[in-house]
mmCIF file of C-alpha atoms (C1' of nucleotides) in Angstrom:
data_model
loop_
_atom_site.group_PDB
_atom_site.id
_atom_site.type_symbol
_atom_site.label_atom_id
_atom_site.label_comp_id
_atom_site.label_asym_id
_atom_site.label_seq_id
_atom_site.Cartn_x
_atom_site.Cartn_y
_atom_site.Cartn_z
ATOM 1 C CA MET A 1362 -16.562 -25.662 18.238
ATOM 2 C CA ALA A 1363 -15.404 -25.963 14.660
ATOM 3 C CA LEU A 1364 -13.524 -23.172 12.945
ATOM 4 C CA THR A 1365 -15.432 -21.250 10.272
ATOM 5 C CA ARG A 1366 -14.311 -18.796 7.647
ATOM 6 C CA ASP A 1367 -16.252 -16.048 9.412
ATOM 7 C CA THR A 1368 -14.480 -16.533 12.731
ATOM 8 C CA VAL A 1369 -11.140 -16.517 10.912
ATOM 9 C CA VAL A 1370 -11.994 -13.205 9.217
ATOM 10 C CA GLU A 1371 -13.387 -11.667 12.406
ATOM 11 C CA THR A 1372 -10.323 -12.643 14.386
ATOM 12 C CA ALA A 1373 -8.143 -11.179 11.633
ATOM 13 C CA VAL A 1374 -10.070 -7.901 11.886
ATOM 14 C CA ARG A 1375 -9.596 -7.906 15.649
ATOM 15 C CA LEU A 1376 -5.835 -8.487 15.345
ATOM 16 C CA LEU A 1377 -5.554 -5.689 12.777
ATOM 17 C CA THR A 1378 -7.566 -3.349 15.003
ATOM 18 C CA GLN A 1379 -5.546 -4.097 18.124
ATOM 19 C CA TYR A 1380 -2.021 -4.656 16.829
ATOM 20 C CA GLY A 1381 -1.790 -3.514 13.203
ATOM 21 C CA LEU A 1382 -0.871 -5.261 9.971
ATOM 22 C CA ALA A 1383 2.613 -6.320 11.069
ATOM 23 C CA ASP A 1384 1.066 -8.572 13.731
ATOM 24 C CA LEU A 1385 -1.608 -9.959 11.443
ATOM 25 C CA SER A 1386 0.228 -13.072 10.324
ATOM 26 C CA MET A 1387 -1.276 -16.458 9.543
ATOM 27 C CA ARG A 1388 0.733 -17.943 12.418
ATOM 28 C CA ARG A 1389 -0.378 -15.314 14.896
ATOM 29 C CA LEU A 1390 -3.943 -15.812 13.718
ATOM 30 C CA ALA A 1391 -3.675 -19.574 14.217
ATOM 31 C CA ARG A 1392 -2.267 -19.083 17.733
ATOM 32 C CA GLU A 1393 -5.157 -16.738 18.556
ATOM 33 C CA LEU A 1394 -7.649 -19.361 17.366
ATOM 34 C CA ASP A 1395 -5.870 -22.284 19.092
ATOM 35 C CA VAL A 1396 -5.282 -24.205 15.894
ATOM 36 C CA GLN A 1397 -2.290 -25.129 13.760
ATOM 37 C CA VAL A 1398 -1.439 -22.813 10.861
ATOM 38 C CA GLY A 1399 -2.405 -25.413 8.294
ATOM 39 C CA ALA A 1400 -5.993 -25.408 9.578
ATOM 40 C CA LEU A 1401 -6.485 -21.853 8.291
ATOM 41 C CA TYR A 1402 -5.808 -23.002 4.742
ATOM 42 C CA TRP A 1403 -8.875 -25.198 4.851
ATOM 43 C CA HIS A 1404 -10.997 -22.043 5.211
ATOM 44 C CA VAL A 1405 -9.089 -19.480 3.130
ATOM 45 C CA ALA A 1406 -7.013 -20.045 0.034
ATOM 46 C CA SER A 1407 -4.313 -17.514 0.892
ATOM 47 C CA LYS A 1408 -3.476 -14.558 3.082
ATOM 48 C CA GLN A 1409 -4.296 -12.223 0.191
ATOM 49 C CA GLU A 1410 -7.795 -13.642 -0.090
ATOM 50 C CA LEU A 1411 -8.205 -13.231 3.661
ATOM 51 C CA LEU A 1412 -7.121 -9.575 3.492
ATOM 52 C CA VAL A 1413 -9.740 -8.847 0.830
ATOM 53 C CA ASP A 1414 -12.362 -10.247 3.221
ATOM 54 C CA VAL A 1415 -10.904 -8.152 6.031
ATOM 55 C CA ALA A 1416 -11.191 -5.015 3.896
ATOM 56 C CA ALA A 1417 -14.767 -5.915 2.979
ATOM 57 C CA HIS A 1418 -15.562 -6.448 6.657
ATOM 58 C CA LEU A 1419 -14.160 -3.037 7.596
ATOM 59 C CA LEU A 1420 -16.429 -1.399 5.016
ATOM 60 C CA ALA A 1421 -19.478 -3.574 5.672
ATOM 61 C CA LYS A 1422 -21.428 -0.989 7.670
ATOM 62 C CA ILE A 1423 -21.439 1.837 5.128
ATOM 63 C CA PRO A 1424 -25.014 3.186 4.863
ATOM 64 C CA ASP A 1425 -26.822 2.435 1.621
ATOM 65 C CA ASN A 1426 -29.699 4.880 1.193
ATOM 66 C CA ALA A 1427 -30.169 4.118 -2.472
ATOM 67 C CA PRO A 1428 -32.276 6.697 -4.316
ATOM 68 C CA SER A 1429 -35.864 5.572 -3.768
ATOM 69 C CA GLN A 1430 -37.170 6.776 -7.139
ATOM 70 C CA GLU A 1431 -35.561 6.784 -10.540
ATOM 71 C CA ILE A 1432 -33.642 10.011 -10.335
ATOM 72 C CA THR A 1433 -32.656 11.153 -13.773
ATOM 73 C CA SER A 1434 -30.329 13.996 -12.791
ATOM 74 C CA ALA A 1435 -32.664 16.375 -14.621
ATOM 75 C CA ASN A 1436 -33.896 17.900 -11.385
ATOM 76 C CA ASP A 1437 -31.514 20.204 -9.498
ATOM 77 C CA ASP A 1438 -32.918 19.157 -6.119
ATOM 78 C CA ASP A 1439 -32.228 15.525 -6.887
ATOM 79 C CA VAL A 1440 -28.635 16.257 -7.871
ATOM 80 C CA ALA A 1441 -28.192 18.103 -4.584
ATOM 81 C CA TRP A 1442 -29.621 15.121 -2.710
ATOM 82 C CA VAL A 1443 -27.268 12.669 -4.438
ATOM 83 C CA ARG A 1444 -24.317 14.963 -3.812
ATOM 84 C CA GLN A 1445 -25.205 15.118 -0.126
ATOM 85 C CA GLU A 1446 -25.588 11.351 0.028
ATOM 86 C CA LEU A 1447 -22.194 10.869 -1.650
ATOM 87 C CA SER A 1448 -20.674 13.122 0.984
ATOM 88 C CA VAL A 1449 -22.257 11.032 3.743
ATOM 89 C CA VAL A 1450 -20.936 7.782 2.273
ATOM 90 C CA CYS A 1451 -17.420 9.195 1.828
ATOM 91 C CA HIS A 1452 -17.383 10.445 5.402
ATOM 92 C CA SER A 1453 -18.547 7.132 6.724
ATOM 93 C CA ILE A 1454 -15.806 5.287 4.809
ATOM 94 C CA PHE A 1455 -13.300 7.749 6.258
ATOM 95 C CA ASP A 1456 -14.621 7.265 9.791
ATOM 96 C CA ALA A 1457 -14.745 3.492 9.466
ATOM 97 C CA LEU A 1458 -11.081 3.250 8.426
ATOM 98 C CA LEU A 1459 -9.502 5.939 10.582
ATOM 99 C CA PRO A 1460 -9.415 4.036 13.907
ATOM 100 C CA ILE A 1461 -8.125 0.783 12.356
ATOM 101 C CA PRO A 1462 -4.325 0.806 11.986
ATOM 102 C CA ASP A 1463 -3.039 0.168 8.460
ATOM 103 C CA SER A 1464 -6.606 -0.210 7.213
ATOM 104 C CA ALA A 1465 -5.942 2.310 4.430
ATOM 105 C CA ASP A 1466 -3.153 0.092 3.044
ATOM 106 C CA VAL A 1467 -5.366 -2.987 3.217
ATOM 107 C CA VAL A 1468 -8.330 -1.278 1.527
ATOM 108 C CA GLN A 1469 -6.147 0.438 -1.069
ATOM 109 C CA TRP A 1470 -4.796 -2.938 -2.049
ATOM 110 C CA ALA A 1471 -8.167 -4.714 -1.962
ATOM 111 C CA ALA A 1472 -9.807 -1.948 -4.009
ATOM 112 C CA ALA A 1473 -7.086 -2.188 -6.636
ATOM 113 C CA THR A 1474 -7.256 -5.987 -6.927
ATOM 114 C CA ARG A 1475 -10.889 -6.944 -6.229
ATOM 115 C CA PRO A 1476 -13.080 -3.812 -6.166
ATOM 116 C CA GLU A 1477 -16.211 -5.889 -6.747
ATOM 117 C CA ALA A 1478 -15.647 -7.472 -3.323
ATOM 118 C CA LEU A 1479 -16.110 -4.125 -1.570
ATOM 119 C CA ARG A 1480 -19.718 -3.108 -0.955
ATOM 120 C CA ALA A 1481 -18.692 0.513 -0.449
ATOM 121 C CA VAL A 1482 -17.317 0.700 -3.991
ATOM 122 C CA GLY A 1483 -20.642 -0.474 -5.371
ATOM 123 C CA ILE A 1484 -22.544 2.075 -3.285
ATOM 124 C CA LEU A 1485 -20.391 4.910 -4.606
ATOM 125 C CA ARG A 1486 -20.877 3.686 -8.178
ATOM 126 C CA ASP A 1487 -24.647 3.525 -7.809
ATOM 127 C CA LEU A 1488 -24.846 7.042 -6.437
ATOM 128 C CA LEU A 1489 -22.609 8.385 -9.192
ATOM 129 C CA THR A 1490 -24.888 6.981 -11.892
ATOM 130 C CA HIS A 1491 -27.472 9.500 -10.674
ATOM 131 C CA LEU A 1492 -25.210 12.458 -11.316
ATOM 132 C CA PRO A 1493 -24.573 14.110 -14.697
ATOM 133 C CA VAL A 1494 -21.474 11.952 -15.183
ATOM 134 C CA GLU A 1495 -21.090 10.174 -18.502
ATOM 135 C CA PRO A 1496 -21.599 6.421 -18.080
ATOM 136 C CA THR A 1497 -18.072 5.706 -19.307
ATOM 137 C CA ARG A 1498 -16.684 7.897 -16.485
ATOM 138 C CA ILE A 1499 -18.483 6.270 -13.567
ATOM 139 C CA HIS A 1500 -15.521 4.027 -12.856
ATOM 140 C CA ALA A 1501 -13.096 6.950 -13.039
ATOM 141 C CA ALA A 1502 -15.241 9.035 -10.706
ATOM 142 C CA THR A 1503 -15.516 6.185 -8.188
ATOM 143 C CA SER A 1504 -11.747 5.738 -8.214
ATOM 144 C CA LEU A 1505 -11.183 9.460 -7.786
ATOM 145 C CA LEU A 1506 -13.314 9.583 -4.638
ATOM 146 C CA LEU A 1507 -11.919 6.368 -3.203
ATOM 147 C CA HIS A 1508 -8.278 7.282 -3.825
ATOM 148 C CA HIS A 1509 -8.818 10.607 -2.125
ATOM 149 C CA ILE A 1510 -10.379 9.008 0.957
ATOM 150 C CA VAL A 1511 -7.911 6.173 1.473
ATOM 151 C CA GLY A 1512 -4.985 8.400 0.503
ATOM 152 C CA ILE A 1513 -5.763 10.883 3.257
ATOM 153 C CA VAL A 1514 -6.467 8.108 5.763
ATOM 154 C CA ALA A 1515 -3.108 6.541 4.909
ATOM 155 C CA GLU A 1516 -1.354 9.874 5.439
ATOM 156 C CA LEU A 1517 -3.179 10.359 8.714
ATOM 157 C CA GLN A 1518 -2.408 6.882 10.037
ATOM 158 C CA ASN A 1519 1.252 7.093 9.086
ATOM 159 C CA ALA A 1520 1.626 10.592 10.509
ATOM 160 C CA THR A 1521 -0.007 9.496 13.757
ATOM 161 C CA MET A 1522 2.497 6.649 13.968
ATOM 162 C CA ALA A 1523 5.366 9.041 13.301
ATOM 163 C CA VAL A 1524 4.604 11.626 15.981
ATOM 164 C CA GLY A 1525 4.239 8.904 18.582
ATOM 165 C CA GLU A 1526 3.492 10.017 22.142
ATOM 166 C CA ASP A 1527 3.186 13.755 21.491
ATOM 167 C CA GLN A 1528 -0.567 14.170 21.994
ATOM 168 C CA LEU A 1529 -0.620 17.844 21.101
ATOM 169 C CA GLU A 1530 1.229 17.376 17.822
ATOM 170 C CA ALA A 1531 -0.919 14.329 17.014
ATOM 171 C CA ARG A 1532 -4.042 16.468 17.417
ATOM 172 C CA ARG A 1533 -2.631 19.190 15.154
ATOM 173 C CA VAL A 1534 -1.737 16.724 12.393
ATOM 174 C CA ASN A 1535 -5.135 15.101 12.773
ATOM 175 C CA ASP A 1536 -7.020 18.393 12.410
ATOM 176 C CA ARG A 1537 -4.946 19.518 9.451
ATOM 177 C CA LEU A 1538 -5.490 16.289 7.508
ATOM 178 C CA ARG A 1539 -9.177 16.140 8.407
ATOM 179 C CA GLU A 1540 -9.543 19.581 6.840
ATOM 180 C CA SER A 1541 -7.601 18.402 3.806
ATOM 181 C CA PHE A 1542 -10.084 15.577 3.490
ATOM 182 C CA GLU A 1543 -13.099 17.904 3.715
ATOM 183 C CA TRP A 1544 -11.634 20.425 1.297
ATOM 184 C CA GLY A 1545 -10.601 17.835 -1.282
ATOM 185 C CA LEU A 1546 -13.945 16.067 -1.057
ATOM 186 C CA GLU A 1547 -15.809 19.337 -1.743
ATOM 187 C CA ARG A 1548 -13.553 20.107 -4.728
ATOM 188 C CA VAL A 1549 -14.107 16.643 -6.209
ATOM 189 C CA LEU A 1550 -17.866 16.689 -5.628
ATOM 190 C CA ASP A 1551 -17.996 20.164 -7.193
ATOM 191 C CA ALA A 1552 -16.189 18.772 -10.217
ATOM 192 C CA LEU A 1553 -18.751 15.969 -10.529
ATOM 193 C CA ALA A 1554 -22.037 17.758 -9.879
ATOM 194 C CA MET B 1491 35.166 -2.118 -4.846
ATOM 195 C CA ALA B 1492 33.517 -1.055 -1.648
ATOM 196 C CA LEU B 1493 29.759 -1.025 -1.289
ATOM 197 C CA THR B 1494 28.081 2.382 -1.198
ATOM 198 C CA ARG B 1495 24.595 3.481 -0.258
ATOM 199 C CA ASP B 1496 23.987 4.518 -3.854
ATOM 200 C CA THR B 1497 24.825 1.117 -5.312
ATOM 201 C CA VAL B 1498 22.550 -0.488 -2.722
ATOM 202 C CA VAL B 1499 19.654 1.787 -3.717
ATOM 203 C CA GLU B 1500 20.316 1.371 -7.434
ATOM 204 C CA THR B 1501 20.413 -2.409 -7.135
ATOM 205 C CA ALA B 1502 17.170 -2.285 -5.142
ATOM 206 C CA VAL B 1503 15.557 -0.268 -7.947
ATOM 207 C CA ARG B 1504 16.790 -2.819 -10.477
ATOM 208 C CA LEU B 1505 15.382 -5.744 -8.486
ATOM 209 C CA LEU B 1506 12.038 -3.965 -8.127
ATOM 210 C CA THR B 1507 11.968 -3.193 -11.841
ATOM 211 C CA GLN B 1508 12.827 -6.730 -12.893
ATOM 212 C CA TYR B 1509 11.122 -8.902 -10.288
ATOM 213 C CA GLY B 1510 8.716 -6.795 -8.221
ATOM 214 C CA LEU B 1511 8.437 -6.001 -4.537
ATOM 215 C CA ALA B 1512 8.083 -9.613 -3.383
ATOM 216 C CA ASP B 1513 11.603 -10.335 -4.623
ATOM 217 C CA LEU B 1514 13.094 -7.158 -3.210
ATOM 218 C CA SER B 1515 14.297 -8.588 0.097
ATOM 219 C CA MET B 1516 17.387 -7.562 2.024
ATOM 220 C CA ARG B 1517 18.748 -11.085 1.572
ATOM 221 C CA ARG B 1518 18.104 -11.126 -2.157
ATOM 222 C CA LEU B 1519 19.715 -7.707 -2.398
ATOM 223 C CA ALA B 1520 22.778 -8.937 -0.514
ATOM 224 C CA ARG B 1521 23.074 -11.969 -2.785
ATOM 225 C CA GLU B 1522 22.878 -9.697 -5.830
ATOM 226 C CA LEU B 1523 25.672 -7.514 -4.435
ATOM 227 C CA ASP B 1524 27.821 -10.485 -3.323
ATOM 228 C CA VAL B 1525 27.888 -9.495 0.316
ATOM 229 C CA GLN B 1526 26.404 -10.822 3.539
ATOM 230 C CA VAL B 1527 23.038 -9.417 4.646
ATOM 231 C CA GLY B 1528 24.575 -7.641 7.609
ATOM 232 C CA ALA B 1529 26.743 -5.527 5.301
ATOM 233 C CA LEU B 1530 23.641 -3.720 4.014
ATOM 234 C CA TYR B 1531 22.875 -2.448 7.498
ATOM 235 C CA TRP B 1532 26.096 -0.469 7.515
ATOM 236 C CA HIS B 1533 24.713 1.602 4.626
ATOM 237 C CA VAL B 1534 20.979 1.770 5.390
ATOM 238 C CA ALA B 1535 19.264 1.779 8.763
ATOM 239 C CA SER B 1536 16.335 -0.395 7.715
ATOM 240 C CA LYS B 1537 14.422 -1.744 4.767
ATOM 241 C CA GLN B 1538 11.828 1.007 5.210
ATOM 242 C CA GLU B 1539 14.475 3.704 4.882
ATOM 243 C CA LEU B 1540 15.781 1.942 1.775
ATOM 244 C CA LEU B 1541 12.299 1.869 0.225
ATOM 245 C CA VAL B 1542 11.917 5.619 0.729
ATOM 246 C CA ASP B 1543 15.165 6.075 -1.206
ATOM 247 C CA VAL B 1544 13.901 3.697 -3.885
ATOM 248 C CA ALA B 1545 10.703 5.762 -4.242
ATOM 249 C CA ALA B 1546 12.742 8.971 -4.435
ATOM 250 C CA HIS B 1547 14.948 7.388 -7.094
ATOM 251 C CA LEU B 1548 11.948 6.383 -9.197
ATOM 252 C CA LEU B 1549 10.708 9.983 -9.139
ATOM 253 C CA ALA B 1550 14.110 11.628 -9.545
ATOM 254 C CA LYS B 1551 13.724 12.506 -13.216
ATOM 255 C CA ILE B 1552 10.495 14.505 -13.002
ATOM 256 C CA PRO B 1553 10.969 17.752 -14.969
ATOM 257 C CA ASP B 1554 11.152 20.915 -12.877
ATOM 258 C CA ASN B 1555 10.381 23.921 -15.089
ATOM 259 C CA ALA B 1556 9.780 26.264 -12.175
ATOM 260 C CA PRO B 1557 7.992 29.483 -13.152
ATOM 261 C CA SER B 1558 10.765 31.835 -14.310
ATOM 262 C CA GLN B 1559 9.110 35.053 -13.107
ATOM 263 C CA GLU B 1560 7.047 35.704 -10.036
ATOM 264 C CA ILE B 1561 3.682 34.656 -11.260
ATOM 265 C CA THR B 1562 0.982 36.068 -9.038
ATOM 266 C CA SER B 1563 -1.967 34.183 -10.478
ATOM 267 C CA ALA B 1564 -3.507 37.525 -11.421
ATOM 268 C CA ASN B 1565 -2.909 36.912 -15.104
ATOM 269 C CA ASP B 1566 -5.130 34.372 -16.848
ATOM 270 C CA ASP B 1567 -2.343 33.357 -19.232
ATOM 271 C CA ASP B 1568 -0.059 32.575 -16.338
ATOM 272 C CA VAL B 1569 -2.684 30.412 -14.653
ATOM 273 C CA ALA B 1570 -3.090 28.520 -17.902
ATOM 274 C CA TRP B 1571 0.673 28.030 -18.104
ATOM 275 C CA VAL B 1572 0.869 26.677 -14.539
ATOM 276 C CA ARG B 1573 -2.071 24.400 -15.168
ATOM 277 C CA GLN B 1574 -0.381 23.027 -18.272
ATOM 278 C CA GLU B 1575 2.866 22.528 -16.373
ATOM 279 C CA LEU B 1576 1.020 20.687 -13.576
ATOM 280 C CA SER B 1577 -0.469 18.396 -16.183
ATOM 281 C CA VAL B 1578 3.005 17.683 -17.595
ATOM 282 C CA VAL B 1579 4.414 16.868 -14.158
ATOM 283 C CA CYS B 1580 1.486 14.584 -13.286
ATOM 284 C CA HIS B 1581 1.846 12.743 -16.580
ATOM 285 C CA SER B 1582 5.545 12.282 -16.080
ATOM 286 C CA ILE B 1583 4.993 10.853 -12.583
ATOM 287 C CA PHE B 1584 2.421 8.492 -14.085
ATOM 288 C CA ASP B 1585 4.781 7.432 -16.863
ATOM 289 C CA ALA B 1586 7.715 6.996 -14.498
ATOM 290 C CA LEU B 1587 5.810 4.632 -12.203
ATOM 291 C CA LEU B 1588 3.772 2.648 -14.705
ATOM 292 C CA PRO B 1589 6.521 0.301 -15.989
ATOM 293 C CA ILE B 1590 7.918 -0.449 -12.497
ATOM 294 C CA PRO B 1591 5.975 -3.265 -10.785
ATOM 295 C CA ASP B 1592 4.531 -2.376 -7.378
ATOM 296 C CA SER B 1593 6.021 1.111 -7.618
ATOM 297 C CA ALA B 1594 2.636 2.643 -6.789
ATOM 298 C CA ASP B 1595 2.568 0.811 -3.464
ATOM 299 C CA VAL B 1596 6.117 1.884 -2.679
ATOM 300 C CA VAL B 1597 5.491 5.536 -3.572
ATOM 301 C CA GLN B 1598 2.114 5.600 -1.831
ATOM 302 C CA TRP B 1599 3.804 4.454 1.348
ATOM 303 C CA ALA B 1600 6.811 6.758 0.985
ATOM 304 C CA ALA B 1601 4.582 9.755 0.248
ATOM 305 C CA ALA B 1602 2.494 9.046 3.335
ATOM 306 C CA THR B 1603 5.491 8.637 5.657
ATOM 307 C CA ARG B 1604 8.208 10.949 4.322
ATOM 308 C CA PRO B 1605 6.753 13.257 1.620
ATOM 309 C CA GLU B 1606 9.663 15.684 2.032
ATOM 310 C CA ALA B 1607 11.966 12.967 0.673
ATOM 311 C CA LEU B 1608 10.184 12.968 -2.682
ATOM 312 C CA ARG B 1609 11.283 15.691 -5.082
ATOM 313 C CA ALA B 1610 8.118 15.269 -7.155
ATOM 314 C CA VAL B 1611 5.961 16.238 -4.175
ATOM 315 C CA GLY B 1612 7.915 19.465 -3.773
ATOM 316 C CA ILE B 1613 7.575 20.265 -7.478
ATOM 317 C CA LEU B 1614 3.799 19.837 -7.320
ATOM 318 C CA ARG B 1615 3.622 22.041 -4.225
ATOM 319 C CA ASP B 1616 5.644 24.804 -5.846
ATOM 320 C CA LEU B 1617 3.468 24.835 -8.932
ATOM 321 C CA LEU B 1618 0.300 24.893 -6.847
ATOM 322 C CA THR B 1619 1.433 28.004 -4.975
ATOM 323 C CA HIS B 1620 1.102 29.831 -8.315
ATOM 324 C CA LEU B 1621 -2.547 28.942 -8.671
ATOM 325 C CA PRO B 1622 -5.448 30.670 -6.929
ATOM 326 C CA VAL B 1623 -5.373 28.100 -4.129
ATOM 327 C CA GLU B 1624 -5.414 29.366 -0.554
ATOM 328 C CA PRO B 1625 -2.024 28.822 1.093
ATOM 329 C CA THR B 1626 -3.567 26.580 3.745
ATOM 330 C CA ARG B 1627 -4.879 24.278 0.985
ATOM 331 C CA ILE B 1628 -1.625 23.717 -0.878
ATOM 332 C CA HIS B 1629 -0.936 20.530 1.023
ATOM 333 C CA ALA B 1630 -4.468 19.249 0.428
ATOM 334 C CA ALA B 1631 -4.228 20.012 -3.289
ATOM 335 C CA THR B 1632 -0.857 18.243 -3.577
ATOM 336 C CA SER B 1633 -2.266 15.178 -1.858
ATOM 337 C CA LEU B 1634 -5.327 15.177 -4.076
ATOM 338 C CA LEU B 1635 -3.222 15.090 -7.242
ATOM 339 C CA LEU B 1636 -0.760 12.555 -5.904
ATOM 340 C CA HIS B 1637 -3.415 10.169 -4.570
ATOM 341 C CA HIS B 1638 -5.155 10.259 -7.924
ATOM 342 C CA ILE B 1639 -1.981 9.430 -9.829
ATOM 343 C CA VAL B 1640 -0.670 6.633 -7.629
ATOM 344 C CA GLY B 1641 -4.172 5.286 -7.084
ATOM 345 C CA ILE B 1642 -4.739 4.788 -10.790
ATOM 346 C CA VAL B 1643 -1.224 3.383 -11.289
ATOM 347 C CA ALA B 1644 -1.874 0.899 -8.474
ATOM 348 C CA GLU B 1645 -5.141 -0.178 -10.101
ATOM 349 C CA LEU B 1646 -3.424 -0.508 -13.440
ATOM 350 C CA GLN B 1647 -0.497 -2.535 -12.106
ATOM 351 C CA ASN B 1648 -2.744 -4.868 -10.131
ATOM 352 C CA ALA B 1649 -5.157 -5.311 -13.024
ATOM 353 C CA THR B 1650 -2.269 -6.099 -15.376
ATOM 354 C CA MET B 1651 -1.085 -8.758 -12.930
ATOM 355 C CA ALA B 1652 -4.588 -10.201 -12.711
ATOM 356 C CA VAL B 1653 -5.256 -10.634 -16.435
ATOM 357 C CA GLY B 1654 -1.922 -12.384 -16.885
ATOM 358 C CA GLU B 1655 -1.099 -13.589 -20.391
ATOM 359 C CA ASP B 1656 -4.193 -12.286 -22.179
ATOM 360 C CA GLN B 1657 -2.571 -9.505 -24.216
ATOM 361 C CA LEU B 1658 -5.809 -8.244 -25.702
ATOM 362 C CA GLU B 1659 -7.574 -7.952 -22.353
ATOM 363 C CA ALA B 1660 -4.461 -6.332 -20.865
ATOM 364 C CA ARG B 1661 -4.547 -3.675 -23.546
ATOM 365 C CA ARG B 1662 -8.246 -2.990 -22.945
ATOM 366 C CA VAL B 1663 -7.759 -2.574 -19.199
ATOM 367 C CA ASN B 1664 -4.740 -0.388 -19.850
ATOM 368 C CA ASP B 1665 -6.623 1.939 -22.196
ATOM 369 C CA ARG B 1666 -9.628 2.197 -19.901
ATOM 370 C CA LEU B 1667 -7.539 3.139 -16.858
ATOM 371 C CA ARG B 1668 -5.363 5.534 -18.848
ATOM 372 C CA GLU B 1669 -8.533 7.369 -19.827
ATOM 373 C CA SER B 1670 -9.666 7.346 -16.205
ATOM 374 C CA PHE B 1671 -6.376 8.976 -15.321
ATOM 375 C CA GLU B 1672 -6.740 11.696 -17.966
ATOM 376 C CA TRP B 1673 -10.354 12.384 -17.124
ATOM 377 C CA GLY B 1674 -9.776 12.544 -13.359
ATOM 378 C CA LEU B 1675 -6.723 14.755 -13.801
ATOM 379 C CA GLU B 1676 -8.725 17.249 -15.890
ATOM 380 C CA ARG B 1677 -11.532 17.308 -13.309
ATOM 381 C CA VAL B 1678 -9.087 17.944 -10.466
ATOM 382 C CA LEU B 1679 -7.155 20.617 -12.358
ATOM 383 C CA ASP B 1680 -10.468 22.273 -13.264
ATOM 384 C CA ALA B 1681 -11.363 22.317 -9.592
ATOM 385 C CA LEU B 1682 -8.041 24.001 -8.738
ATOM 386 C CA ALA B 1683 -7.693 26.579 -11.505
ATOM 387 C "C1'" DA C 766 -14.874 -32.845 6.287
ATOM 388 C "C1'" DC C 767 -11.686 -30.786 9.038
ATOM 389 C "C1'" DC C 768 -7.391 -30.567 11.448
ATOM 390 C "C1'" DT C 769 -2.414 -31.890 13.116
ATOM 391 C "C1'" DG C 770 2.526 -32.224 12.644
ATOM 392 C "C1'" DA C 771 6.128 -31.318 10.285
ATOM 393 C "C1'" DA C 772 8.557 -29.719 6.800
ATOM 394 C "C1'" DC C 773 10.205 -26.290 2.906
ATOM 395 C "C1'" DA C 774 11.963 -22.170 1.648
ATOM 396 C "C1'" DC C 775 12.164 -18.133 3.012
ATOM 397 C "C1'" DC C 776 12.075 -13.222 5.912
ATOM 398 C "C1'" DG C 777 14.310 -8.438 8.743
ATOM 399 C "C1'" DT C 778 17.498 -7.275 12.189
ATOM 400 C "C1'" DT C 779 21.443 -7.564 15.419
ATOM 401 C "C1'" DC C 780 26.104 -8.006 16.793
ATOM 402 C "C1'" DA C 781 30.562 -9.994 18.314
ATOM 403 C "C1'" DA C 782 34.384 -10.742 15.802
ATOM 404 C "C1'" DG C 783 37.433 -10.064 12.074
ATOM 405 C "C1'" DT C 784 40.305 -7.004 8.600
ATOM 406 C "C1'" DA D 766 35.512 2.057 8.565
ATOM 407 C "C1'" DC D 767 33.455 -1.691 6.614
ATOM 408 C "C1'" DC D 768 32.216 -6.457 6.391
ATOM 409 C "C1'" DT D 769 31.577 -11.646 7.858
ATOM 410 C "C1'" DG D 770 29.370 -15.373 10.289
ATOM 411 C "C1'" DA D 771 26.063 -16.728 12.866
ATOM 412 C "C1'" DA D 772 22.316 -16.357 15.419
ATOM 413 C "C1'" DC D 773 17.321 -14.782 16.887
ATOM 414 C "C1'" DA D 774 12.743 -14.684 16.126
ATOM 415 C "C1'" DC D 775 9.951 -14.865 12.900
ATOM 416 C "C1'" DC D 776 7.190 -15.526 7.934
ATOM 417 C "C1'" DG D 777 3.422 -18.013 3.993
ATOM 418 C "C1'" DT D 778 2.355 -22.306 2.065
ATOM 419 C "C1'" DT D 779 1.975 -27.348 1.423
ATOM 420 C "C1'" DC D 780 0.671 -31.951 2.469
ATOM 421 C "C1'" DA D 781 0.778 -36.744 4.230
ATOM 422 C "C1'" DA D 782 -1.385 -38.508 7.937
ATOM 423 C "C1'" DG D 783 -4.774 -38.680 11.433
ATOM 424 C "C1'" DT D 784 -9.886 -38.384 13.284
#
DNA sequence: ACCTGAACACCGTTCAAGT
DNA sequence: ACCTGAACACCGTTCAAGT
């Protein structure tokens, strides 16, 4: 069966999930797919382009309960609903990245270079337009939320690497950073709504 | 003259500043210092350890006007002073990183793996202890500020790379992200004090 | 259209051996 | 103590040539 861009991306995601970024090389990917390295370059222009697709894939399942009506942020109930929905989306980004090694680095980089390629960024933006945030600050607010999420995930993934086998210590670090995530998210959402 | 760890780190900083992270290889560094690659490994254990030192070096000049008296956050004036000082420190981190290509990536990684090696992180922590932030949230608050700063710098550095020669467009992107930085910083500081 | 084979120009790390 | 020389096991990217 012929190679497709989708199978290349999916295999890349699998390698990242199982072995981390250090083992996600074009050569390793080619070996996994039983082709020569050169074959990959028929389907993707570069490793960087591939990593953007990998990041997009990792964030593909973020729920998108777009506001059904035109919410004008005049109504307090509506603002509360949007705030709650933002919290849900942020948590689901967090949960999607946490189990994938080095995913925070990949997404951080993809978000900085090609944010429009990440569905999750668009979802955050759309929700933020329904809050009393000036239109010129939507981008800033999106970045603020995203940097908080991937920043904490990066800390968590690196710390988990560092403690190694020590299950007890790993759990402590995990709990502490999870709470940092929750606390910071509340502070930021408070600042926005 | 014999090689020292300091000259290795300083040369690494120079290479990063002039050519970016892609050209900061151990081999390139050795060539620059007129030694064999192996010589570097007498002075640093690994490239990762070297990069932590590079990050620390980039943030070495952050001002540290520690509160002279014991400020107990009871006094409104004192809180205002600490808030102002936090703003100064955040701006000086921003300004220190901005002109150094890929420095946001390097610092992001160093902060996630060995935050205690970065003086700037300690300075932020100390200032935050003088705000009405619960002691258990000091770490979370430090992370929130730091992720915002390096996140925006990363966006800015990547966007500047992307627009390339177009000076006018570069300036527009620069101004927009600078404003995002200011706006986000105010929101976060408001949430803390 | 899609892939192979082979090359080009690199990497980080280790280590016996030299001084 | 500090460094060389040389090796080991890799990288990303390109491209003529094959099918």
